[in-house]
Amino acid sequence: MEKLVRLNDLTFRLFKSESEIQSAVRSVAGKINDDYIGKRPLLIPILNGSFMFAADLLKELKLDCELSFVKAVSYDGAHSTGNLATLIGLNQNIEGRHVIIVEDIVDTGHTLSKILPALQEQNPASLKVASLLLKPLALQAELAVDYVGMEIPNEFIVGYGLDYNGLGRNLRDIYQVVPE
Ligand code: 5GP
Ligand code: MG
């Protein structure tokens, strides 16, 4: 029987199972384990969506690493077009550090394309992005996502940390919206 969940006014169907997600997490972790030997990376997950991926990813890292969660706040710039995004909660000096931004999903890429230059200004030793999910067809920004767990089609998903109107973050699997 098809696995469906109802959240608010929408229905979602199972898209990526817990075991598929965990193998994608292990694949990202494996690459980071290989690339950061002796480097003590600082992982910076962007709340809220990435909390579950960050937790599972860290459990698979075999090297010394540090963690500092941040939040990306977007607001409408009064005198500019489009949304601005700024990071709050980064109370750590990243100068000279090997920084890995941890994202749940890169969709248009607008959030990261605002945040990365601001971080780069603080002169980290290196700055990379690890995202569990990437929607290549939605990507509008010129952006390199260095570590990608899974590429997915351009459809709205929930679960494994990702929400729809606040609901669904607790689901162990990832679900895709069913058109009504
Ligand atoms: P972007 O700036 O790349 O368009 O996306 C920024 C954020 O939007 C992501 O980190 C994620 O929190 C949210 N987002 C993008 N696509 C989806 C989706 O399909 N489902 C959910 N629940 N959130 C999404
Ligand atoms: Mg996110």
PDB file of C-alpha atoms and ligand atoms in Angstrom:
ATOM      1  CA  MET A   1       0.000   0.000   0.000  1.00  0.00           C
ATOM      2  CA  GLU A   2       1.242   3.476  -0.818  1.00  0.00           C
ATOM      3  CA  LYS A   3       2.618   5.397   2.138  1.00  0.00           C
ATOM      4  CA  LEU A   4       0.775   8.734   2.414  1.00  0.00           C
ATOM      5  CA  VAL A   5       0.844  11.510   5.006  1.00  0.00           C
ATOM      6  CA  ARG A   6      -1.494  14.443   5.375  1.00  0.00           C
ATOM      7  CA  LEU A   7      -0.048  17.751   6.661  1.00  0.00           C
ATOM      8  CA  ASN A   8      -2.385  20.710   6.965  1.00  0.00           C
ATOM      9  CA  ASP A   9      -4.222  20.830   3.640  1.00  0.00           C
ATOM     10  CA  LEU A  10      -1.807  18.791   1.528  1.00  0.00           C
ATOM     11  CA  THR A  11      -1.157  15.094   0.934  1.00  0.00           C
ATOM     12  CA  PHE A  12       2.353  13.737   0.453  1.00  0.00           C
ATOM     13  CA  ARG A  13       3.575  10.359  -0.792  1.00  0.00           C
ATOM     14  CA  LEU A  14       6.727   8.484   0.161  1.00  0.00           C
ATOM     15  CA  PHE A  15       9.638   9.622  -2.000  1.00  0.00           C
ATOM     16  CA  LYS A  16      12.936   8.659  -0.297  1.00  0.00           C
ATOM     17  CA  SER A  17      12.969   5.993   2.397  1.00  0.00           C
ATOM     18  CA  GLU A  18      14.924   6.238   5.621  1.00  0.00           C
ATOM     19  CA  SER A  19      17.462   3.701   4.315  1.00  0.00           C
ATOM     20  CA  GLU A  20      17.998   5.603   1.039  1.00  0.00           C
ATOM     21  CA  ILE A  21      18.514   8.794   3.052  1.00  0.00           C
ATOM     22  CA  GLN A  22      20.984   7.117   5.386  1.00  0.00           C
ATOM     23  CA  SER A  23      23.057   5.780   2.507  1.00  0.00           C
ATOM     24  CA  ALA A  24      23.156   9.284   0.968  1.00  0.00           C
ATOM     25  CA  VAL A  25      24.308  10.640   4.341  1.00  0.00           C
ATOM     26  CA  ARG A  26      27.051   7.998   4.534  1.00  0.00           C
ATOM     27  CA  SER A  27      28.219   8.841   1.035  1.00  0.00           C
ATOM     28  CA  VAL A  28      28.560  12.562   1.879  1.00  0.00           C
ATOM     29  CA  ALA A  29      30.316  11.693   5.157  1.00  0.00           C
ATOM     30  CA  GLY A  30      32.712   9.353   3.368  1.00  0.00           C
ATOM     31  CA  LYS A  31      33.862  12.115   1.025  1.00  0.00           C
ATOM     32  CA  ILE A  32      34.303  14.579   3.895  1.00  0.00           C
ATOM     33  CA  ASN A  33      36.247  11.954   5.863  1.00  0.00           C
ATOM     34  CA  ASP A  34      38.597  11.569   2.885  1.00  0.00           C
ATOM     35  CA  ASP A  35      38.954  15.287   2.082  1.00  0.00           C
ATOM     36  CA  TYR A  36      39.516  16.701   5.577  1.00  0.00           C
ATOM     37  CA  ILE A  37      42.122  14.408   7.068  1.00  0.00           C
ATOM     38  CA  GLY A  38      44.134  16.434   9.586  1.00  0.00           C
ATOM     39  CA  LYS A  39      42.033  19.577   8.961  1.00  0.00           C
ATOM     40  CA  ARG A  40      39.510  19.733  11.848  1.00  0.00           C
ATOM     41  CA  PRO A  41      36.622  21.227   9.832  1.00  0.00           C
ATOM     42  CA  LEU A  42      34.003  23.546  11.343  1.00  0.00           C
ATOM     43  CA  LEU A  43      30.542  22.438  10.221  1.00  0.00           C
ATOM     44  CA  ILE A  44      27.925  25.185  10.073  1.00  0.00           C
ATOM     45  CA  PRO A  45      24.408  23.794   9.574  1.00  0.00           C
ATOM     46  CA  ILE A  46      21.664  26.249   8.636  1.00  0.00           C
ATOM     47  CA  LEU A  47      18.594  25.885  10.869  1.00  0.00           C
ATOM     48  CA  ASN A  48      15.910  24.729  10.998  1.00  0.00           C
ATOM     49  CA  GLY A  49      15.760  22.276   8.119  1.00  0.00           C
ATOM     50  CA  SER A  50      19.246  20.834   8.408  1.00  0.00           C
ATOM     51  CA  PHE A  51      19.170  19.714  12.041  1.00  0.00           C
ATOM     52  CA  MET A  52      18.475  16.056  11.286  1.00  0.00           C
ATOM     53  CA  PHE A  53      20.956  15.773   8.429  1.00  0.00           C
ATOM     54  CA  ALA A  54      23.585  17.517  10.568  1.00  0.00           C
ATOM     55  CA  ALA A  55      23.069  15.062  13.429  1.00  0.00           C
ATOM     56  CA  ASP A  56      23.299  11.972  11.201  1.00  0.00           C
ATOM     57  CA  LEU A  57      26.216  13.405   9.227  1.00  0.00           C
ATOM     58  CA  LEU A  58      28.262  14.098  12.344  1.00  0.00           C
ATOM     59  CA  LYS A  59      27.707  10.559  13.592  1.00  0.00           C
ATOM     60  CA  GLU A  60      29.406   9.308  10.415  1.00  0.00           C
ATOM     61  CA  LEU A  61      32.421  11.624  10.588  1.00  0.00           C
ATOM     62  CA  LYS A  62      35.549   9.906  11.816  1.00  0.00           C
ATOM     63  CA  LEU A  63      37.741  12.988  12.099  1.00  0.00           C
ATOM     64  CA  ASP A  64      38.035  15.781  14.642  1.00  0.00           C
ATOM     65  CA  CYS A  65      35.340  18.299  13.759  1.00  0.00           C
ATOM     66  CA  GLU A  66      33.438  21.182  15.329  1.00  0.00           C
ATOM     67  CA  LEU A  67      29.841  22.324  14.949  1.00  0.00           C
ATOM     68  CA  SER A  68      28.069  25.662  15.143  1.00  0.00           C
ATOM     69  CA  PHE A  69      24.425  26.036  14.105  1.00  0.00           C
ATOM     70  CA  VAL A  70      23.248  29.268  12.471  1.00  0.00           C
ATOM     71  CA  LYS A  71      19.988  30.605  11.182  1.00  0.00           C
ATOM     72  CA  ALA A  72      19.450  32.320   7.837  1.00  0.00           C
ATOM     73  CA  VAL A  73      17.006  35.175   8.184  1.00  0.00           C
ATOM     74  CA  SER A  74      15.514  36.564   5.030  1.00  0.00           C
ATOM     75  CA  TYR A  75      13.790  39.885   4.841  1.00  0.00           C
ATOM     76  CA  ASP A  76      12.549  42.097   2.048  1.00  0.00           C
ATOM     77  CA  GLY A  77      15.047  44.831   1.409  1.00  0.00           C
ATOM     78  CA  ALA A  78      13.192  48.124   1.502  1.00  0.00           C
ATOM     79  CA  HIS A  79      15.207  49.575  -1.347  1.00  0.00           C
ATOM     80  CA  SER A  80      16.140  46.524  -3.341  1.00  0.00           C
ATOM     81  CA  THR A  81      14.366  43.896  -5.320  1.00  0.00           C
ATOM     82  CA  GLY A  82      14.412  40.316  -4.123  1.00  0.00           C
ATOM     83  CA  ASN A  83      14.997  38.859  -0.714  1.00  0.00           C
ATOM     84  CA  LEU A  84      18.119  39.434   1.303  1.00  0.00           C
ATOM     85  CA  ALA A  85      19.486  36.755   3.569  1.00  0.00           C
ATOM     86  CA  THR A  86      21.728  37.166   6.534  1.00  0.00           C
ATOM     87  CA  LEU A  87      23.193  34.709   9.030  1.00  0.00           C
ATOM     88  CA  ILE A  88      22.525  34.982  12.725  1.00  0.00           C
ATOM     89  CA  GLY A  89      24.090  33.060  15.564  1.00  0.00           C
ATOM     90  CA  LEU A  90      27.605  32.695  14.227  1.00  0.00           C
ATOM     91  CA  ASN A  91      29.551  33.570  17.333  1.00  0.00           C
ATOM     92  CA  GLN A  92      32.708  31.871  16.207  1.00  0.00           C
ATOM     93  CA  ASN A  93      35.704  33.274  14.387  1.00  0.00           C
ATOM     94  CA  ILE A  94      36.005  31.422  11.081  1.00  0.00           C
ATOM     95  CA  GLU A  95      39.228  33.069   9.931  1.00  0.00           C
ATOM     96  CA  GLY A  96      41.661  30.366   8.904  1.00  0.00           C
ATOM     97  CA  ARG A  97      39.101  27.607   9.506  1.00  0.00           C
ATOM     98  CA  HIS A  98      37.990  24.912   7.094  1.00  0.00           C
ATOM     99  CA  VAL A  99      34.264  25.665   6.973  1.00  0.00           C
ATOM    100  CA  ILE A 100      31.557  23.331   5.648  1.00  0.00           C
ATOM    101  CA  ILE A 101      28.062  24.810   5.350  1.00  0.00           C
ATOM    102  CA  VAL A 102      25.480  22.071   5.943  1.00  0.00           C
ATOM    103  CA  GLU A 103      22.133  22.464   4.164  1.00  0.00           C
ATOM    104  CA  ASP A 104      19.061  20.261   3.996  1.00  0.00           C
ATOM    105  CA  ILE A 105      18.286  21.280   0.425  1.00  0.00           C
ATOM    106  CA  VAL A 106      19.517  23.684  -2.212  1.00  0.00           C
ATOM    107  CA  ASP A 107      16.578  24.808  -4.316  1.00  0.00           C
ATOM    108  CA  THR A 108      17.014  28.131  -6.153  1.00  0.00           C
ATOM    109  CA  GLY A 109      20.368  28.629  -4.436  1.00  0.00           C
ATOM    110  CA  HIS A 110      19.465  32.210  -3.522  1.00  0.00           C
ATOM    111  CA  THR A 111      19.986  31.718   0.202  1.00  0.00           C
ATOM    112  CA  LEU A 112      23.491  30.350  -0.205  1.00  0.00           C
ATOM    113  CA  SER A 113      24.466  32.845  -2.849  1.00  0.00           C
ATOM    114  CA  LYS A 114      23.763  35.626  -0.320  1.00  0.00           C
ATOM    115  CA  ILE A 115      25.429  33.925   2.601  1.00  0.00           C
ATOM    116  CA  LEU A 116      28.600  32.526   1.045  1.00  0.00           C
ATOM    117  CA  PRO A 117      30.179  35.862   0.022  1.00  0.00           C
ATOM    118  CA  ALA A 118      29.607  37.227   3.539  1.00  0.00           C
ATOM    119  CA  LEU A 119      31.391  34.223   5.016  1.00  0.00           C
ATOM    120  CA  GLN A 120      34.174  34.412   2.448  1.00  0.00           C
ATOM    121  CA  GLU A 121      34.908  37.954   3.639  1.00  0.00           C
ATOM    122  CA  GLN A 122      35.905  36.520   6.989  1.00  0.00           C
ATOM    123  CA  ASN A 123      38.795  34.676   5.322  1.00  0.00           C
ATOM    124  CA  PRO A 124      38.188  31.026   6.118  1.00  0.00           C
ATOM    125  CA  ALA A 125      40.972  28.648   5.010  1.00  0.00           C
ATOM    126  CA  SER A 126      38.338  26.985   2.831  1.00  0.00           C
ATOM    127  CA  LEU A 127      34.571  27.215   2.372  1.00  0.00           C
ATOM    128  CA  LYS A 128      32.476  24.337   1.033  1.00  0.00           C
ATOM    129  CA  VAL A 129      28.823  23.338   0.966  1.00  0.00           C
ATOM    130  CA  ALA A 130      27.330  19.950   1.847  1.00  0.00           C
ATOM    131  CA  SER A 131      23.634  19.546   1.031  1.00  0.00           C
ATOM    132  CA  LEU A 132      21.594  16.394   1.496  1.00  0.00           C
ATOM    133  CA  LEU A 133      19.386  17.350  -1.450  1.00  0.00           C
ATOM    134  CA  LEU A 134      19.782  19.398  -4.609  1.00  0.00           C
ATOM    135  CA  LYS A 135      17.131  20.362  -7.166  1.00  0.00           C
ATOM    136  CA  PRO A 136      19.308  20.955 -10.246  1.00  0.00           C
ATOM    137  CA  LEU A 137      16.356  22.175 -12.322  1.00  0.00           C
ATOM    138  CA  ALA A 138      15.440  24.831  -9.747  1.00  0.00           C
ATOM    139  CA  LEU A 139      18.939  26.232  -9.346  1.00  0.00           C
ATOM    140  CA  GLN A 140      19.113  29.860 -10.440  1.00  0.00           C
ATOM    141  CA  ALA A 141      22.252  31.056  -8.729  1.00  0.00           C
ATOM    142  CA  GLU A 142      25.780  30.427  -9.905  1.00  0.00           C
ATOM    143  CA  LEU A 143      26.734  28.139  -7.099  1.00  0.00           C
ATOM    144  CA  ALA A 144      28.944  25.139  -6.470  1.00  0.00           C
ATOM    145  CA  VAL A 145      27.469  22.569  -4.094  1.00  0.00           C
ATOM    146  CA  ASP A 146      30.541  20.534  -3.232  1.00  0.00           C
ATOM    147  CA  TYR A 147      28.887  17.549  -1.539  1.00  0.00           C
ATOM    148  CA  VAL A 148      25.401  16.420  -2.612  1.00  0.00           C
ATOM    149  CA  GLY A 149      23.537  13.472  -1.103  1.00  0.00           C
ATOM    150  CA  MET A 150      20.808  13.146  -3.738  1.00  0.00           C
ATOM    151  CA  GLU A 151      19.600  15.108  -6.742  1.00  0.00           C
ATOM    152  CA  ILE A 152      15.806  15.357  -6.907  1.00  0.00           C
ATOM    153  CA  PRO A 153      13.205  16.762  -9.293  1.00  0.00           C
ATOM    154  CA  ASN A 154      11.790  20.235  -8.854  1.00  0.00           C
ATOM    155  CA  GLU A 155       8.906  19.323  -6.540  1.00  0.00           C
ATOM    156  CA  PHE A 156       8.055  20.268  -2.978  1.00  0.00           C
ATOM    157  CA  ILE A 157       9.155  17.752  -0.361  1.00  0.00           C
ATOM    158  CA  VAL A 158       8.858  17.324   3.413  1.00  0.00           C
ATOM    159  CA  GLY A 159      10.290  15.131   6.146  1.00  0.00           C
ATOM    160  CA  TYR A 160      13.704  14.426   7.644  1.00  0.00           C
ATOM    161  CA  GLY A 161      13.920  17.965   9.008  1.00  0.00           C
ATOM    162  CA  LEU A 162      12.054  19.711   6.185  1.00  0.00           C
ATOM    163  CA  ASP A 163       8.621  21.167   6.917  1.00  0.00           C
ATOM    164  CA  TYR A 164       5.402  22.251   5.333  1.00  0.00           C
ATOM    165  CA  ASN A 165       3.980  25.152   7.385  1.00  0.00           C
ATOM    166  CA  GLY A 166       5.882  23.897  10.406  1.00  0.00           C
ATOM    167  CA  LEU A 167       4.790  20.264  10.133  1.00  0.00           C
ATOM    168  CA  GLY A 168       6.573  17.133   8.953  1.00  0.00           C
ATOM    169  CA  ARG A 169      10.073  17.733  10.318  1.00  0.00           C
ATOM    170  CA  ASN A 170       9.794  14.647  12.516  1.00  0.00           C
ATOM    171  CA  LEU A 171       9.234  12.205   9.644  1.00  0.00           C
ATOM    172  CA  ARG A 172      12.075   9.715   9.134  1.00  0.00           C
ATOM    173  CA  ASP A 173      11.443   9.438   5.386  1.00  0.00           C
ATOM    174  CA  ILE A 174      11.120  12.146   2.757  1.00  0.00           C
ATOM    175  CA  TYR A 175       7.730  12.716   1.111  1.00  0.00           C
ATOM    176  CA  GLN A 176       6.713  14.460  -2.098  1.00  0.00           C
ATOM    177  CA  VAL A 177       3.586  16.537  -2.491  1.00  0.00           C
ATOM    178  CA  VAL A 178       0.682  14.892  -4.337  1.00  0.00           C
ATOM    179  CA  PRO A 179      -1.017  17.345  -6.706  1.00  0.00           C
ATOM    180  CA  GLU A 180      -4.679  17.762  -5.638  1.00  0.00           C
TER     181      GLU A 180
HETATM  182  P1  5GP B   1      16.915  28.204  -1.830  1.00  0.00           P
HETATM  183  O1  5GP B   1      17.368  29.534  -1.296  1.00  0.00           O
HETATM  184  O2  5GP B   1      18.049  27.356  -2.370  1.00  0.00           O
HETATM  185  O3  5GP B   1      15.817  28.369  -2.853  1.00  0.00           O
HETATM  186  O4  5GP B   1      16.243  27.386  -0.663  1.00  0.00           O
HETATM  187  C1  5GP B   1      16.370  27.778   0.653  1.00  0.00           C
HETATM  188  C2  5GP B   1      15.613  26.926   1.639  1.00  0.00           C
HETATM  189  O5  5GP B   1      14.263  26.747   1.233  1.00  0.00           O
HETATM  190  C3  5GP B   1      16.141  25.524   1.833  1.00  0.00           C
HETATM  191  O6  5GP B   1      17.278  25.455   2.648  1.00  0.00           O
HETATM  192  C4  5GP B   1      14.936  24.887   2.488  1.00  0.00           C
HETATM  193  O7  5GP B   1      14.942  25.169   3.875  1.00  0.00           O
HETATM  194  C5  5GP B   1      13.777  25.559   1.786  1.00  0.00           C
HETATM  195  N1  5GP B   1      13.281  24.663   0.702  1.00  0.00           N
HETATM  196  C6  5GP B   1      13.643  24.633  -0.585  1.00  0.00           C
HETATM  197  N2  5GP B   1      12.996  23.666  -1.266  1.00  0.00           N
HETATM  198  C7  5GP B   1      12.196  23.041  -0.352  1.00  0.00           C
HETATM  199  C8  5GP B   1      11.271  21.921  -0.415  1.00  0.00           C
HETATM  200  O8  5GP B   1      11.038  21.261  -1.456  1.00  0.00           O
HETATM  201  N3  5GP B   1      10.634  21.589   0.748  1.00  0.00           N
HETATM  202  C9  5GP B   1      10.860  22.247   1.926  1.00  0.00           C
HETATM  203  N4  5GP B   1      10.179  21.812   2.991  1.00  0.00           N
HETATM  204  N5  5GP B   1      11.728  23.294   2.031  1.00  0.00           N
HETATM  205  C10 5GP B   1      12.383  23.686   0.904  1.00  0.00           C
HETATM  206 MG    MG B   2      17.620  25.001   4.702  1.00  0.00          MG
END
